[in-house]
Coordinates of C-alpha atoms (C1' of nucleotides) in Angstrom, one line a residue:
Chain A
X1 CA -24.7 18.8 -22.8
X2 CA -23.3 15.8 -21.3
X3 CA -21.1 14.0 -24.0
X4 CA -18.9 12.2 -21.8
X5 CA -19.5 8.8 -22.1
X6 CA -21.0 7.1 -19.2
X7 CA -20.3 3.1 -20.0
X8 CA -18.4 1.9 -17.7
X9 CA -19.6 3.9 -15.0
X10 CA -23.0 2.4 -15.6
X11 CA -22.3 -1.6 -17.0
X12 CA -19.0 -2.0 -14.6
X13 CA -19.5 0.4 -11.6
X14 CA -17.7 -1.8 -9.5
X15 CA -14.3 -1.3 -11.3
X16 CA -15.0 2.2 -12.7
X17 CA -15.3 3.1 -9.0
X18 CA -11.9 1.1 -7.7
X19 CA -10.2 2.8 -10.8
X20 CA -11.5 6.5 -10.4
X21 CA -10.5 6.6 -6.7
X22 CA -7.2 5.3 -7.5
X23 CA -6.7 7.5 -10.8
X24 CA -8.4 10.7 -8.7
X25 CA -6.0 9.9 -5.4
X26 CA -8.7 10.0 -3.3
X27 CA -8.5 6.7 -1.3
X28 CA -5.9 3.6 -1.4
X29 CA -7.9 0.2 -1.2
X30 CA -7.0 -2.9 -1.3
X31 CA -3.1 -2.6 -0.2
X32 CA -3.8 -2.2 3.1
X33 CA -2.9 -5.7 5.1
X34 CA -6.3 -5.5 7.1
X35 CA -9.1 -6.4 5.7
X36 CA -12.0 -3.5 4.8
X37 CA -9.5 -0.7 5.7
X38 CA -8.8 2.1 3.0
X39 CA -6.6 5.7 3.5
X40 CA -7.6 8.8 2.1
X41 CA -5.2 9.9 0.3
X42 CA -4.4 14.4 0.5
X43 CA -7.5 14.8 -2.3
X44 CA -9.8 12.5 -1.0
X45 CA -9.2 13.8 2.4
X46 CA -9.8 17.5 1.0
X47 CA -12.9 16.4 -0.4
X48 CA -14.3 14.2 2.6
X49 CA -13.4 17.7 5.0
X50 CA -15.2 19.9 2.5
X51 CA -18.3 17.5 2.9
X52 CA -17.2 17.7 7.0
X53 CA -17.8 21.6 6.9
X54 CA -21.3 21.3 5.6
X55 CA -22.5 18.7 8.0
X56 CA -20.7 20.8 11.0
X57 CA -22.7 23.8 9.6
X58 CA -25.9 22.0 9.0
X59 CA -25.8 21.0 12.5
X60 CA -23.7 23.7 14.4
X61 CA -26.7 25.9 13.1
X62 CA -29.4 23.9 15.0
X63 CA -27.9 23.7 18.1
X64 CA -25.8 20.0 18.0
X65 CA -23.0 20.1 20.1
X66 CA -19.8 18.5 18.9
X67 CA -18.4 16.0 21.4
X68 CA -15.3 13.7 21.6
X69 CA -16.7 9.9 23.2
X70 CA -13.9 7.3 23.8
X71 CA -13.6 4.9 21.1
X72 CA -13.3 1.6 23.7
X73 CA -16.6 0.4 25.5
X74 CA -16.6 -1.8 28.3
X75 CA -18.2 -5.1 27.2
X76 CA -21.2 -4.5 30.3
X77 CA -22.1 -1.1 29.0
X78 CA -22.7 -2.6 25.5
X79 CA -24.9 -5.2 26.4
X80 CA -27.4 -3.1 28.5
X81 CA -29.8 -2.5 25.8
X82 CA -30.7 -5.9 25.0
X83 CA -31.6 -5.6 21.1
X84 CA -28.8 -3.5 20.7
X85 CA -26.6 -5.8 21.4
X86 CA -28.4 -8.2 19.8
X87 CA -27.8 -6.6 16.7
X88 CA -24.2 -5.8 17.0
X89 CA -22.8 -8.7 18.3
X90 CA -21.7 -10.8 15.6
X91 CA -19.8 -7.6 14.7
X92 CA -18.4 -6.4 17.3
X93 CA -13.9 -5.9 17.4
X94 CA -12.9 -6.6 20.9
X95 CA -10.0 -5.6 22.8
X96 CA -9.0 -8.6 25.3
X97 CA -5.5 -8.1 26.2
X98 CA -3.7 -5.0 27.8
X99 CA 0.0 -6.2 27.0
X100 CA 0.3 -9.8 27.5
X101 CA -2.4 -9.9 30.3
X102 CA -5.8 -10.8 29.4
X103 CA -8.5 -8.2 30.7
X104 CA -11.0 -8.9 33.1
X105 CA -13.5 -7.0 31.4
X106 CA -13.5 -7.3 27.5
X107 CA -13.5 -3.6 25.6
X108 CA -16.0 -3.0 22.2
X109 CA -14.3 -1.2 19.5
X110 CA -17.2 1.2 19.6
X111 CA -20.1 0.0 16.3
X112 CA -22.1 2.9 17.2
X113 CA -21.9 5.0 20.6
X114 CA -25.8 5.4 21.5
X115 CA -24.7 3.3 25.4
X116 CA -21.4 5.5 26.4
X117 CA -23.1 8.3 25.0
X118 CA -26.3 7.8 27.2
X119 CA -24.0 6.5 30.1
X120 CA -22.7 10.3 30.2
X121 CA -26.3 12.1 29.4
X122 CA -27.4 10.5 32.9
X123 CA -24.4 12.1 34.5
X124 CA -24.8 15.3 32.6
X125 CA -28.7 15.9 32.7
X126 CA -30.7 16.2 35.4
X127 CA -34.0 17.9 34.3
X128 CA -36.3 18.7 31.2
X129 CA -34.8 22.7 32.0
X130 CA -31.5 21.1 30.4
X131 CA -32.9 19.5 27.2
X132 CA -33.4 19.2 24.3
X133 CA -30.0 18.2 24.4
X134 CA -28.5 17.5 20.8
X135 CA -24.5 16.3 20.9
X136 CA -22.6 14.9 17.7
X137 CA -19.6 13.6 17.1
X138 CA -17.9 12.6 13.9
X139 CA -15.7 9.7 14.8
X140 CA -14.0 6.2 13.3
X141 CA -16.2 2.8 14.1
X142 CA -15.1 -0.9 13.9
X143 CA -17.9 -3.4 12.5
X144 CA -16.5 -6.8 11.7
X145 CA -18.2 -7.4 8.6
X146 CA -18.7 -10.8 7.1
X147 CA -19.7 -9.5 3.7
X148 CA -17.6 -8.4 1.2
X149 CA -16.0 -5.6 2.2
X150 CA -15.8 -2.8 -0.6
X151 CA -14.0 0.9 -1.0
X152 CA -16.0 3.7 1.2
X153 CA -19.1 1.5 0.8
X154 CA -18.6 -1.6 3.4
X155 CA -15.6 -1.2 5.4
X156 CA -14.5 -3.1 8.4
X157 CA -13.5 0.4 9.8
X158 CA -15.7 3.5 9.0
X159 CA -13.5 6.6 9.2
X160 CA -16.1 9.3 8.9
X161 CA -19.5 8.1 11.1
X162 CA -21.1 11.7 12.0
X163 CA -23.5 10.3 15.0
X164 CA -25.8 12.6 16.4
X165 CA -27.6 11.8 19.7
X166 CA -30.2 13.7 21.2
X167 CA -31.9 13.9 24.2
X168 CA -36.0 14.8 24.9
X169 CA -38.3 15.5 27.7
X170 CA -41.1 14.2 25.8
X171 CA -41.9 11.8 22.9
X172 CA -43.4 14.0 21.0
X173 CA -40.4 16.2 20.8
X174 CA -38.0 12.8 20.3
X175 CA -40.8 13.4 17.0
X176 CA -39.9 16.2 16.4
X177 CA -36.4 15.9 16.3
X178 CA -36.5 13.0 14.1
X179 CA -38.2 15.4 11.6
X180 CA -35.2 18.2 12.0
X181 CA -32.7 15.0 11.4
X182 CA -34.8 14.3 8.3
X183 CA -34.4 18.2 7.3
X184 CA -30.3 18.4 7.5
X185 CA -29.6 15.4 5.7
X186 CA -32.3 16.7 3.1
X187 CA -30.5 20.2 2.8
X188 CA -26.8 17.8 3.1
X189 CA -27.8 15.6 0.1
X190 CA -29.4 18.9 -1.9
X191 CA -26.1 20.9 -1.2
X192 CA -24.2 17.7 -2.7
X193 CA -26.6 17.5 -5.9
X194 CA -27.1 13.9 -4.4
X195 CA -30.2 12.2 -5.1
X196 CA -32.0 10.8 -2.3
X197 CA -34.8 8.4 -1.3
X198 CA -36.9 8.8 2.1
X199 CA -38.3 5.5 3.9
X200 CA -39.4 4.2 6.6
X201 CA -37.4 1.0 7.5
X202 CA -39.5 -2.6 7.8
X203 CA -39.7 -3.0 11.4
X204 CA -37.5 -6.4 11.0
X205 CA -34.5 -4.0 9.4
X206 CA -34.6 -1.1 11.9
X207 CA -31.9 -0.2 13.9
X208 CA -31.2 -2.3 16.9
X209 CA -32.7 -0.7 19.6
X210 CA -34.9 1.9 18.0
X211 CA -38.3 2.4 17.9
X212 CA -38.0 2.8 14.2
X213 CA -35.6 3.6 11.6
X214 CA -35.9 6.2 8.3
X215 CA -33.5 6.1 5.9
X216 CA -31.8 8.0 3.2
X217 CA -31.1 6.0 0.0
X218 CA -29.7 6.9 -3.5
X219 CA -29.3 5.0 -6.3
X220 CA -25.8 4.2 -7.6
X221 CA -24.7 3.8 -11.7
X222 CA -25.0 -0.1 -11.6
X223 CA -28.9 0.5 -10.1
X224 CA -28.0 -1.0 -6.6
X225 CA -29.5 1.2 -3.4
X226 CA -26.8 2.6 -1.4
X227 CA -28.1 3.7 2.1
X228 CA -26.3 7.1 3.0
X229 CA -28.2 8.6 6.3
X230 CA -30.9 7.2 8.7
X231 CA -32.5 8.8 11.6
X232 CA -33.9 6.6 14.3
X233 CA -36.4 7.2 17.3
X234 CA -34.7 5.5 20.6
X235 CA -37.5 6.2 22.2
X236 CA -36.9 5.1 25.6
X237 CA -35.2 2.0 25.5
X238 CA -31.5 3.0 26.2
X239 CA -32.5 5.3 28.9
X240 CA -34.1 2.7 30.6
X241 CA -31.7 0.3 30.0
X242 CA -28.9 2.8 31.6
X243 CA -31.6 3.6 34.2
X244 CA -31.5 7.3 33.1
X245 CA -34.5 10.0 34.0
X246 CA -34.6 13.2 34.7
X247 CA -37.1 15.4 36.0
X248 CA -39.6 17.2 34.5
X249 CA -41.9 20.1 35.0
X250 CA -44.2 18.4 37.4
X251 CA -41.3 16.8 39.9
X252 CA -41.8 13.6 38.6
X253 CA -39.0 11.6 37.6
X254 CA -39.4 10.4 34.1
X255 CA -37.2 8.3 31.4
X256 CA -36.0 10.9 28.9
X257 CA -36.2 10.1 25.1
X258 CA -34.0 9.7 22.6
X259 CA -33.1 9.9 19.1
X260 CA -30.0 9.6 17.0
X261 CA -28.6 9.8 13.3
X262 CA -25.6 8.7 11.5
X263 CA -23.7 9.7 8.2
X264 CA -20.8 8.0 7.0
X265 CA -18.0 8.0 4.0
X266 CA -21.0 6.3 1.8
X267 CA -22.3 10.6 1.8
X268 CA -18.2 10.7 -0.1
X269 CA -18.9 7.6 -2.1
X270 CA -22.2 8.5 -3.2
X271 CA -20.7 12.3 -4.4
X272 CA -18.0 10.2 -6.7
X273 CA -20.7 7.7 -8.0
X274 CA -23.4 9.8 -8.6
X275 CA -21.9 12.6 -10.3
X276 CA -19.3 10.6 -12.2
X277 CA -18.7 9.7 -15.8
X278 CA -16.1 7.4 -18.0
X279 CA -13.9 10.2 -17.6
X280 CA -13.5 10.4 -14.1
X281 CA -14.9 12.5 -11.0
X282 CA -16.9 15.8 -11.8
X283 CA -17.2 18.0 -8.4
X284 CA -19.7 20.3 -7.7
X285 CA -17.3 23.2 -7.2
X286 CA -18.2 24.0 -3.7
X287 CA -17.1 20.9 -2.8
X288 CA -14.0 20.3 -5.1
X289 CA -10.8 20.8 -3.6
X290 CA -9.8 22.7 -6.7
X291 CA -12.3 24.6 -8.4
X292 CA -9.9 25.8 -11.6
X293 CA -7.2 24.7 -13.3
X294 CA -5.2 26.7 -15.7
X295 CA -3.4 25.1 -18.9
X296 CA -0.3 27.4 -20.4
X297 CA -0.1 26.6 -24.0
X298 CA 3.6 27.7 -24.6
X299 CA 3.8 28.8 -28.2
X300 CA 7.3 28.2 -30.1
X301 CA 9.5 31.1 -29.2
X302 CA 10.8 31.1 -25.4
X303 CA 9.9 34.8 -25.5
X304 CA 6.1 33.5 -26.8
X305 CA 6.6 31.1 -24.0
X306 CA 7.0 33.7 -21.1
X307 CA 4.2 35.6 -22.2
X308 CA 1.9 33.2 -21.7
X309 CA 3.1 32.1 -18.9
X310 CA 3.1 35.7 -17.5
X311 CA -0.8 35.8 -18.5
X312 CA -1.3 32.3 -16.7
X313 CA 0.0 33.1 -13.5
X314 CA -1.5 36.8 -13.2
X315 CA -4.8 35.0 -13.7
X316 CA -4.5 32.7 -11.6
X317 CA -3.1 35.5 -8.8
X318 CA -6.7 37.1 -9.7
X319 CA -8.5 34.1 -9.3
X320 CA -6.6 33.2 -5.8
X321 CA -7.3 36.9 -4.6
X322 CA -11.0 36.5 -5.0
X323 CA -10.6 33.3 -3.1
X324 CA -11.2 31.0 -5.9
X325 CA -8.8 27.8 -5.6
X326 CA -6.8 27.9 -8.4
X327 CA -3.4 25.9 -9.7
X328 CA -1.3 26.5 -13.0
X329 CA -0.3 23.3 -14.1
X330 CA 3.3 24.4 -15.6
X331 CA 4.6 21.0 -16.1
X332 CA 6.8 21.2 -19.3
X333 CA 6.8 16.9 -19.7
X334 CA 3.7 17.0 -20.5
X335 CA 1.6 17.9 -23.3
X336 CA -1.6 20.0 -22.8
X337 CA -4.0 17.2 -23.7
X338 CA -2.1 14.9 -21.2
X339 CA -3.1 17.5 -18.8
X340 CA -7.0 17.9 -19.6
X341 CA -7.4 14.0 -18.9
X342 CA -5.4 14.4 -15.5
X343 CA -7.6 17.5 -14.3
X344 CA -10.6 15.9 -15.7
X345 CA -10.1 13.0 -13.5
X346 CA -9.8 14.6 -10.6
X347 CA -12.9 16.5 -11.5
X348 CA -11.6 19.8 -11.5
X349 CA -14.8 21.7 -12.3
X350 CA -13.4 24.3 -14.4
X351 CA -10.7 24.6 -16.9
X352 CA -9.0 27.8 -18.4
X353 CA -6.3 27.3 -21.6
X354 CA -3.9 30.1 -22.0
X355 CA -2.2 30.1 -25.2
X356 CA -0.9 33.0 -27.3
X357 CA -4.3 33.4 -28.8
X358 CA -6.1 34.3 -25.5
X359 CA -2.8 36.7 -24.4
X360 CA -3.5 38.2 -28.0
X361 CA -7.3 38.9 -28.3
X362 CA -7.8 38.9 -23.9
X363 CA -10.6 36.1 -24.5
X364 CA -9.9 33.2 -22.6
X365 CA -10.8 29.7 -23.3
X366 CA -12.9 28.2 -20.4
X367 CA -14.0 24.1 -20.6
X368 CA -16.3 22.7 -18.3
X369 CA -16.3 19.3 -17.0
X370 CA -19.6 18.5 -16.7
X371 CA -20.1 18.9 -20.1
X372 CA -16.9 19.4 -21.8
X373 CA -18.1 22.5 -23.6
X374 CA -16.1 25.4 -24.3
X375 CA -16.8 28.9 -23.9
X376 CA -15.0 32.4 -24.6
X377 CA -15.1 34.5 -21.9
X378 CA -13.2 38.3 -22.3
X379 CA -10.7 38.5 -19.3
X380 CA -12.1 41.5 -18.0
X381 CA -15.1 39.4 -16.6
X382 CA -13.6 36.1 -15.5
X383 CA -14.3 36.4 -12.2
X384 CA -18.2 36.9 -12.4
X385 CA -18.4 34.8 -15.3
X386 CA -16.9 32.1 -13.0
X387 CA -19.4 32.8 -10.4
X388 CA -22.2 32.3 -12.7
X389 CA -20.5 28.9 -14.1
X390 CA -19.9 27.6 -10.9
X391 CA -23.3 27.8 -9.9
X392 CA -24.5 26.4 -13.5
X393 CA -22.0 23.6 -12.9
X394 CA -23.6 22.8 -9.7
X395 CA -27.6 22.7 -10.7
X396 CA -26.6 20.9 -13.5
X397 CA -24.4 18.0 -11.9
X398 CA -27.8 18.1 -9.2
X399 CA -30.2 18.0 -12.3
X400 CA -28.1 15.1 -14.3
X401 CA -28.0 13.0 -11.1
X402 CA -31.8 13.4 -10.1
X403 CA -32.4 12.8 -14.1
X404 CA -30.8 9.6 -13.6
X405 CA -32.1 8.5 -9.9
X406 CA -35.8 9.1 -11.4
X407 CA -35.6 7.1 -14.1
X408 CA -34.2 4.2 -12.1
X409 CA -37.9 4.3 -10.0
X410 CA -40.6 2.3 -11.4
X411 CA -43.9 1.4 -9.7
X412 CA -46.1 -1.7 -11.0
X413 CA -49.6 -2.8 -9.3
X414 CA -49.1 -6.7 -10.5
X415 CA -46.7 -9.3 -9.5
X416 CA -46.4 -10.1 -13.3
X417 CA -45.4 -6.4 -14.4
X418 CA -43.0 -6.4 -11.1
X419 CA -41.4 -10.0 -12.1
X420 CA -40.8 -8.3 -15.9
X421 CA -39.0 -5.6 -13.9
X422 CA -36.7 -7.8 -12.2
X423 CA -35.8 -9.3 -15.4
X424 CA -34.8 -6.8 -17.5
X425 CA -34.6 -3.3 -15.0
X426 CA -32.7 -2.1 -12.1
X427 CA -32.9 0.4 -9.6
X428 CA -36.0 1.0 -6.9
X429 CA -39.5 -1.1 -7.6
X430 CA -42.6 0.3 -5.6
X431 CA -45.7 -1.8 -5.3
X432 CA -48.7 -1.3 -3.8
X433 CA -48.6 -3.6 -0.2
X434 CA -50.7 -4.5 2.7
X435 CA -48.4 -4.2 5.6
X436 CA -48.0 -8.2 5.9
X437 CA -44.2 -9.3 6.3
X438 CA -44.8 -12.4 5.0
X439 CA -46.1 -11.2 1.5
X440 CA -42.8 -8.8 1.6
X441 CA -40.7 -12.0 2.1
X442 CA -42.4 -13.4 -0.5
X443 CA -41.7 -10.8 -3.0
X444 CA -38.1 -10.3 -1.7
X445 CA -37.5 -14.1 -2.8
X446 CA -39.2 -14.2 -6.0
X447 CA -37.2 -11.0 -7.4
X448 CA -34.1 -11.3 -5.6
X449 CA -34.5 -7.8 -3.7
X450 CA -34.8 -6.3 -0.2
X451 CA -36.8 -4.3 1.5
X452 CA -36.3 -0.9 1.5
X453 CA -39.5 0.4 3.2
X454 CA -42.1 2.3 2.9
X455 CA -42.2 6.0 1.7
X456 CA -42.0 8.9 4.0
X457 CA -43.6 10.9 4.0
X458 CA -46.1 8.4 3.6
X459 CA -48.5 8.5 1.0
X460 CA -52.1 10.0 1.6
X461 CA -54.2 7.3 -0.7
X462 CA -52.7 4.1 -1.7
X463 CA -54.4 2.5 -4.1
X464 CA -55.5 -1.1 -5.2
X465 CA -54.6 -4.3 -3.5
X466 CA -51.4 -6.4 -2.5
X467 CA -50.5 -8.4 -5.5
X468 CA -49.6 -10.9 -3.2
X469 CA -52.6 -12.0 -1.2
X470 CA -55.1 -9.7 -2.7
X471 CA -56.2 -7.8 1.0
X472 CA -56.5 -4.2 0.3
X473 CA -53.0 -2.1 0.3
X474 CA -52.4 0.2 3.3
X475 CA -49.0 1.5 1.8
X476 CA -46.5 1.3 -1.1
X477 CA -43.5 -0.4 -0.5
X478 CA -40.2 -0.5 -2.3
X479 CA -38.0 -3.3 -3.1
X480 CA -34.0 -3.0 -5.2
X481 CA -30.8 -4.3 -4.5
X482 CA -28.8 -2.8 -1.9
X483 CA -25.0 -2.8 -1.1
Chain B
rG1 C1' -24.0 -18.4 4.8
rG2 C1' -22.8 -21.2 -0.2
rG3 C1' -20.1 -21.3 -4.9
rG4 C1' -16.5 -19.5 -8.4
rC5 C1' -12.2 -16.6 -10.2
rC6 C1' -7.7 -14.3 -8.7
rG7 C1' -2.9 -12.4 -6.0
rU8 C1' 4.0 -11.4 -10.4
rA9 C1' 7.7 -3.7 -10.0
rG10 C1' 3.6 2.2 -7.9
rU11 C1' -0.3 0.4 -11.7
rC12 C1' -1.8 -3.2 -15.6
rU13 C1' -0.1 -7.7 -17.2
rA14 C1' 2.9 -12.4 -19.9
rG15 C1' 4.8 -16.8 -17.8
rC16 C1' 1.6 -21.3 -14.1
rC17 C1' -2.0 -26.2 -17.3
rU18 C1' 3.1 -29.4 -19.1
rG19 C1' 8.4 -27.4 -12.5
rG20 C1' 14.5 -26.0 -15.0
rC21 C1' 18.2 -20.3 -18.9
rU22 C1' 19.3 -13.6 -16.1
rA23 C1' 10.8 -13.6 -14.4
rG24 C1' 9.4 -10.7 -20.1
rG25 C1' 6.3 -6.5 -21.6
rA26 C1' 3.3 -2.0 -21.1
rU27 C1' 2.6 2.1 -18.1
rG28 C1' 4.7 5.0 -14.2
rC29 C1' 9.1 7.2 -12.1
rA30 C1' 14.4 9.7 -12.9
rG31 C1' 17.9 12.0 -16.5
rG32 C1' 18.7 13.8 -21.6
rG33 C1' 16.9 15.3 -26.5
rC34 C1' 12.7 16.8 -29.3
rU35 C1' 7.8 18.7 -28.9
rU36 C1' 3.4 21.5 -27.0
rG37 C1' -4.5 23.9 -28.9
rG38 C1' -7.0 16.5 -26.5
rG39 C1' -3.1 10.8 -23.7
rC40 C1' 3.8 13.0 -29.0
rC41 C1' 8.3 10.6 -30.2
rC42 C1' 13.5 8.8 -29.4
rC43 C1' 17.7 7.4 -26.1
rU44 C1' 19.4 6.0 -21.2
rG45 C1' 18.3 4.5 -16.5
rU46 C1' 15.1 3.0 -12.2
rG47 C1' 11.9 -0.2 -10.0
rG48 C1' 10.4 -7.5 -7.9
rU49 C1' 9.9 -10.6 -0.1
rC50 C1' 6.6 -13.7 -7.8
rC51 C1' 0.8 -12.2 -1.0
rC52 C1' 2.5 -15.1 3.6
rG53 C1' 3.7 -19.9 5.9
rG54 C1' 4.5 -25.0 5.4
rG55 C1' 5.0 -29.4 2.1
rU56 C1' 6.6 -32.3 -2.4
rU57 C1' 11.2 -32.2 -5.5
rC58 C1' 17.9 -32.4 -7.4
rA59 C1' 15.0 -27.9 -8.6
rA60 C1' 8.8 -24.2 -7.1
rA61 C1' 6.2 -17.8 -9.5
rU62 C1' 4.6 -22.7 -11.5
rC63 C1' 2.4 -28.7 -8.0
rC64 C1' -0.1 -29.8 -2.9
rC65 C1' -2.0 -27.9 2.1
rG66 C1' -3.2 -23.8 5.4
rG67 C1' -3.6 -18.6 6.1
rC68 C1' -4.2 -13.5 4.6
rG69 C1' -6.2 -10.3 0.9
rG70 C1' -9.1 -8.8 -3.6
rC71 C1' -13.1 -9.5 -7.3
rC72 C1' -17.7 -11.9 -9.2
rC73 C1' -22.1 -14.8 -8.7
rC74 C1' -25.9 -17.0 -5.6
rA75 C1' -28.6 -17.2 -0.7

RNA sequence: GGGGCCGUAGUCUAGCCUGGCUAGGAUGCAGGGCUUGGGCCCCUGUGGUCCCGGGUUCAAAUCCCGGCGGCCCCA
């Protein structure tokens, strides 16, 4: 299983990415005259809604609310929560001009949405009765980055930020929300066959304006940690900041806590990277906007010609019926192996070549494109064979990815063994840690890394000491390099 | 934040150093022929603000300055 090369995916992510996006049509980059903005293109866009259903679902079924929030925030309402803005500020698009008249009061191009969100919860909610109180919205932010900008990964506008924001009479429930935010983007990545990392943030690279920050990381073909999800515990500090309480069971009044949690395209870049090989995209076929493609393999005569045909599109009017999504690629300019490397690209799970063999004998030829092999399957039980194949395809595009996530962890005790790592391995480093910043800083300048955190759930024993200054380790903590 | 490389047709690219002829090729696209079980072949055609602006020059894709954009490496 698996023989499609993976070389250039792994030792030149970077272009393999910009290539497969461009050969798959999923997004344009690079062509568009601003700076970290990308379109996705009819397939990209079919695959990024597909994702879009799931997250609505996930959420819908736990009681999120989808909401609409204006994209422009007045400059005042920004800066109420003073580490927020803190945080945002050197990134921050602003509108200054209506016309050709300057405004009085700049607008933000919104980075995140936790103060007009919480400016409206204060109008909206008026006692514990009301909450919790969970809204999303899945919405376009503007971050002026400084970095390079990249495809999907760091872009100057992020077209797909689902941000949920939620509302809680107690901390202890803001907990326990966090913990449900932790639970859908588990089920999210699991449903994607996208392997994913759980830690808690350092406290100097939590959110601004949180309490603390977990995060969701997987690791990408070149070994780099892409963060894909984080979940953060407001706890009070925006609703004091927008002077928001409500009233709880007692008839006190009482500042009402928050939470909030954020997916973006990375969830679409991490699908392409994680599952793809030299070839192109593979899709798990839930996801992929076409789940089978059928080749026609005309023989010589025309009448030899139309038979197949015949056979090709009575399949696929059996496939469609059953609600399987399913094209006949009758192009006559091209050849049928031209056609396998276009489909294959685009990560069409599941391929079905009818020639006048299969019309003759009623087996078809199936190919997967996970792992290129072909099977014979008799006509008569396509449909559930498909069924089965599909869900085959999917565990083992999950399996293959989480194969190659684990072996990119590695955990050492000594600064020596960690130092060897640097030189020679990639991916995620864990090493034993005793809570100090200044012996993380340490470690993130002698390998070149950052902080990812620590693990969450935490670990119960940790063992041995820091390798740094020898005190007695209260936690593991894991280093890599991050996009 | 610092350093480097780069920008020529939808895509990839030659030409740039050493300024000068109609900016050449591949791929794609359109038409025709032939073919069809892993990227066929042949013919014809199509497609260019040489990233933008300024400068030097008789003459700029080419040299200089600025901007915009992309990639890589280091903090």
């Amino acid at each position: 299983m698996g023989s499609v090369p993976r070389d250039r995916w792994s030792s030149d992510f970077s272009r393999w990415f910009d290539w497969v996006i461009e050969e798959a049509e999923v997004y344009d980059y690079g062509r568009y005259p601003v700076k970290g903005m990308g379109v996705w293109r009819p397939y990209g866009f079919q695959i990024r809604r597909r994702i879009l259903d799931i997250v609505r679902e996930l959420h819908d079924s736990r009681g999120h609310e989808e909401v609409l929030f204006p994209l422009l925030i007045p400059e005042d309402l920004l800066r109420r929560e003073a580490e927020h803005i803190k945080g945002f500020e050197g990134e921050v698009y602003w509108v200054t001009h209506g016309g050709v008249d300057p405004l009085d009061v700049k607008l933000a191009l919104r980075p995140t949405s936790e103060t007009n969100i919480t400016y409206y919860e204060n109008l909206w909610i008026k006692s514990y009765k009301q909450l919790p109180k969970k809204y999303y919205q899945i919405v376009s932010v503007f971050r002026y980055e400084t970095k390079a900008t990249r495809p999907m990964i760091r872009l100057r506008e992020v077209t797909t930020f689902k941000e949920a924001h939620t509302v809680h009479d107690s901390f202890e429930d803001s907990e326990r929300q966090v913990l449900e935010a932790i639970e859908i983007y588990r089920e999210l990545f699991e449903r994607l066959g996208i392997p994913y990392i759980i830690s808690r943030r350092p406290e100097w690279d939590k959110f601004a304006g949180a309490l603390y920050t977990i995060a969701f990381d997987t690791i990408m073909p070149d070994g780099k940690l892409l963060q894909i999800g984080t979940a953060h515990n407001l706890g009070q500090n925006f609703t004091k900041a927008l002077d928001f309480k409500i009233q709880l069971a007692d008839g006190t009044l009482e500042y009402p806590w928050q939470t909030s949690y954020g997916v973006s395209d990375r969830v679409v870049a991490a699908l392409i990277a994680v599952h793809g090989d030299d070839r192109g995209l593979k899709l798990p076929p839930t996801i992929a906007p076409i789940q089978v493609v059928i080749i026609p393999i005309p023989g010589g005569s025309e009448e030899d010609k139309a038979r197949v045909l015949r056979e090709s599109r009575s399949i696929e009017e059996a496939l469609k019926s059953s609600g399987v999504r399913v094209v006949v690629d009758e192009r006559e300019d091209l050849r049928p192996g031209a056609k396998y490397y276009y489909w294959e690209a685009r990560g069409v799970p599941v391929r079905i070549d009818v020639g006048l063999e299969e019309v003759e004998t009623g087996m078809l030829t199936i190919a997967r494109r996970d792992t290129l092999e072909k099977l014979k399957i008799p006509r008569g039980r396509l449909l559930e064979e498909l069924r089965a194949l599909f869900k085959d395809i999917e565990e083992n595009l999950k399996e293959m990815a989480w194969n190659f996530a684990r072996s990119m962890i590695t955990r050492v005790d000594t600064i020596e063994e960690a130092e060897k790592w640097a030189s020679e391995k990639k991916g995620l480093l864990e090493i034993p840690w005793c809570g100090r910043e200044e012996c993380a800083r340490t470690v993130e300048e002698k390998l070149e890394v950052k902080t990812i955190g620590t693990p969450w759930p935490s670990e119960d024993a940790p063992r041995g000491k820091c390798p740094l200054c020898g005190a007695p380790a209260i936690t593991i903590v894991r280093y890599a390099k991050t996009y």
